[in-house]
Amino acid sequence: MSGDLDSLQAAAAAALRPAGGGVTRESVGRFMNRVGEYFLALLDDLAPMPHHQRQEIEERVGALFLKDFFLDADYRTLVDNLLPLVRRNREPEALERLALVEALAAVAFLHTILPRGGEADPSTRAGARAAPSPVERLTFHALDRFFRVTLNSTREVVRSRLMANVEYQDLFGDDGLAELVDRRWRLAFDEVRAALVSRTAVSEQRLADLLTVGTLSRTPARTFNQQYARLWEIVTVRVHGFPIPVVRRGVAPETLTGTPASPRGTQAMLLRWGHTQLTFVWHGDRLAAGNVALVNRLIPGTEAGRPVLRFDNCLVKRNGTLELLELAAPARVDYLFLHGLHPDLISGAHEATGVPMPWGAVLQKVTYAKAVYHEVYAGTPVRFPRQVCWLVAQTKGRDPDLVKQEILHRVIDFLARHPDIAGLVVKPGGESGGRGVRPFPKEALDAIVEWGYQISRSDDA
């Protein structure tokens, strides 16, 4: 199966860039037609479904690939219609084939929104002009739009909008998802990289440096995931007005920590290069007595018999610009900041080190973990099943009776997997506290379905 999908990817890439040439609107159209043909053939190999449902999906998705452009709304429509197929075909081969449809559609979306026209001004490559050219500015904003629409998360491994659904996590796990991204999102990676090199001031060598410092992981697939995430980070830097980082290798850790005679504190933020984090790094020299460093991994160790955390690469502000440092030896963390949803904070992985943190795992779960109560209560007498969702996109513009029938099937499937529960709680995804929350006995199927449907008219349920 993998070889067949590899051949399909190669054929689609050849349609996009015939004879190794440039991408045109006509070649995007040919590329999309090929993807559409593959999707319609794929439907015949998937689990049977009611005729009306198949016809609805076939018409909606098939129409998307009969054009020579692919927009944000088209992408959302595609994912919304692939999701029922994912839920009816819970086996790895089918889910990988559906993932490929999404990944190829992402390439069509990318080439729809990239600006048409010339390459970046050569003078910007040499750093002669700080202000980006019009082509460069439009390219960065298009790439930012691309990542925001197509990706759900890049924290551990890259998760696209479709692959963020629980069926993929349950079947593949983190390592399997990393390998799936490595196999099926290579073309998107190559096209984003080509856009950066040909349309912006980021040279091939500088991009290679940015993609190699701090991205090496324990498997080749996870390294690729880190590099794909780094592409988005590079785009984020420029879109929000910060300079592209300068890469420095072999930097002495004392540059950050100081010497025993004159120590300096280092505040490590284990986060991606988002706007808020970059702002904190950029202004950290005015806000903190010491360094503020964005790091993407921590190295446990000991020092004088006590546990410590170190890091071997980081993003910092030095010499009036952002620098991506590859350290000659790991540097010590004196204060650690983790985002409220970071897996290391959720697990409490670093609390035993005694490194100061603004909050710990218990407070995090009380604050954020409403959607993961099955994890909060794991190992206790309380049994709490993983939640199921019904999205606005699965209701919007569709026949109400058909939607309610599909919600009913989802509820019946949930109850069959958890026969000992007494009832269900149905709530809006976007509300906190008790707003919109209603408990139901499990026998009240009509009321459960009706309230779930009413919520999904304006919010995820």
PDB file of N, CA, C and O in Angstrom, residues 20 22 31 38 138 149 202 237 300 365 399 409 411 428:
ATOM      1  N   GLY A  20       9.641  19.411 -14.228  1.00  0.00           N
ATOM      2  CA  GLY A  20      10.454  20.149 -13.270  1.00  0.00           C
ATOM      3  C   GLY A  20      10.313  21.657 -13.360  1.00  0.00           C
ATOM      4  O   GLY A  20      11.104  22.394 -12.774  1.00  0.00           O
ATOM      5  N   GLY A  22       7.935  25.446 -13.334  1.00  0.00           N
ATOM      6  CA  GLY A  22       7.256  26.187 -12.292  1.00  0.00           C
ATOM      7  C   GLY A  22       5.792  25.810 -12.164  1.00  0.00           C
ATOM      8  O   GLY A  22       5.214  25.130 -13.015  1.00  0.00           O
ATOM      9  N   PHE A  31      -3.190  19.088 -11.113  1.00  0.00           N
ATOM     10  CA  PHE A  31      -2.870  18.453  -9.835  1.00  0.00           C
ATOM     11  C   PHE A  31      -4.156  18.136  -9.061  1.00  0.00           C
ATOM     12  O   PHE A  31      -4.348  17.019  -8.566  1.00  0.00           O
ATOM     13  N   TYR A  38      -8.367  10.347  -7.495  1.00  0.00           N
ATOM     14  CA  TYR A  38      -7.925   9.404  -6.468  1.00  0.00           C
ATOM     15  C   TYR A  38      -8.970   9.289  -5.366  1.00  0.00           C
ATOM     16  O   TYR A  38      -9.290   8.177  -4.902  1.00  0.00           O
ATOM     17  N   LEU A 138       3.984  39.486   1.213  1.00  0.00           N
ATOM     18  CA  LEU A 138       2.802  38.699   0.852  1.00  0.00           C
ATOM     19  C   LEU A 138       3.065  37.204   1.019  1.00  0.00           C
ATOM     20  O   LEU A 138       2.172  36.449   1.408  1.00  0.00           O
ATOM     21  N   VAL A 149      -4.472  27.352   8.732  1.00  0.00           N
ATOM     22  CA  VAL A 149      -5.634  26.620   8.216  1.00  0.00           C
ATOM     23  C   VAL A 149      -5.397  25.113   8.239  1.00  0.00           C
ATOM     24  O   VAL A 149      -6.291  24.345   8.584  1.00  0.00           O
ATOM     25  N   VAL A 202      15.314  34.689   2.839  1.00  0.00           N
ATOM     26  CA  VAL A 202      15.930  33.546   3.501  1.00  0.00           C
ATOM     27  C   VAL A 202      16.644  32.696   2.457  1.00  0.00           C
ATOM     28  O   VAL A 202      16.003  32.082   1.605  1.00  0.00           O
ATOM     29  N   VAL A 237       7.979  34.296  13.062  1.00  0.00           N
ATOM     30  CA  VAL A 237       8.939  35.338  13.402  1.00  0.00           C
ATOM     31  C   VAL A 237       8.754  36.552  12.495  1.00  0.00           C
ATOM     32  O   VAL A 237       8.652  37.700  12.955  1.00  0.00           O
ATOM     33  N   PRO A 300      17.589  16.298  31.469  1.00  0.00           N
ATOM     34  CA  PRO A 300      17.726  16.088  32.923  1.00  0.00           C
ATOM     35  C   PRO A 300      19.167  15.709  33.278  1.00  0.00           C
ATOM     36  O   PRO A 300      19.874  15.069  32.487  1.00  0.00           O
ATOM     37  N   LYS A 365      -4.284  20.826  36.018  1.00  0.00           N
ATOM     38  CA  LYS A 365      -5.423  19.966  35.719  1.00  0.00           C
ATOM     39  C   LYS A 365      -6.729  20.571  36.232  1.00  0.00           C
ATOM     40  O   LYS A 365      -7.767  20.483  35.575  1.00  0.00           O
ATOM     41  N   ASP A 399     -29.119  18.738   6.212  1.00  0.00           N
ATOM     42  CA  ASP A 399     -30.485  18.396   6.589  1.00  0.00           C
ATOM     43  C   ASP A 399     -30.539  18.035   8.077  1.00  0.00           C
ATOM     44  O   ASP A 399     -29.816  17.136   8.521  1.00  0.00           O
ATOM     45  N   HIS A 409     -26.399   7.818  16.075  1.00  0.00           N
ATOM     46  CA  HIS A 409     -25.479   6.702  15.885  1.00  0.00           C
ATOM     47  C   HIS A 409     -24.212   6.886  16.729  1.00  0.00           C
ATOM     48  O   HIS A 409     -23.681   5.920  17.290  1.00  0.00           O
ATOM     49  N   VAL A 411     -23.971   8.523  19.588  1.00  0.00           N
ATOM     50  CA  VAL A 411     -24.318   8.303  20.992  1.00  0.00           C
ATOM     51  C   VAL A 411     -24.477   6.812  21.281  1.00  0.00           C
ATOM     52  O   VAL A 411     -23.980   6.297  22.291  1.00  0.00           O
ATOM     53  N   PRO A 428     -21.586  22.775  25.445  1.00  0.00           N
ATOM     54  CA  PRO A 428     -20.905  23.483  24.347  1.00  0.00           C
ATOM     55  C   PRO A 428     -19.397  23.440  24.533  1.00  0.00           C
ATOM     56  O   PRO A 428     -18.895  23.590  25.652  1.00  0.00           O
TER      57      PRO A 428
END
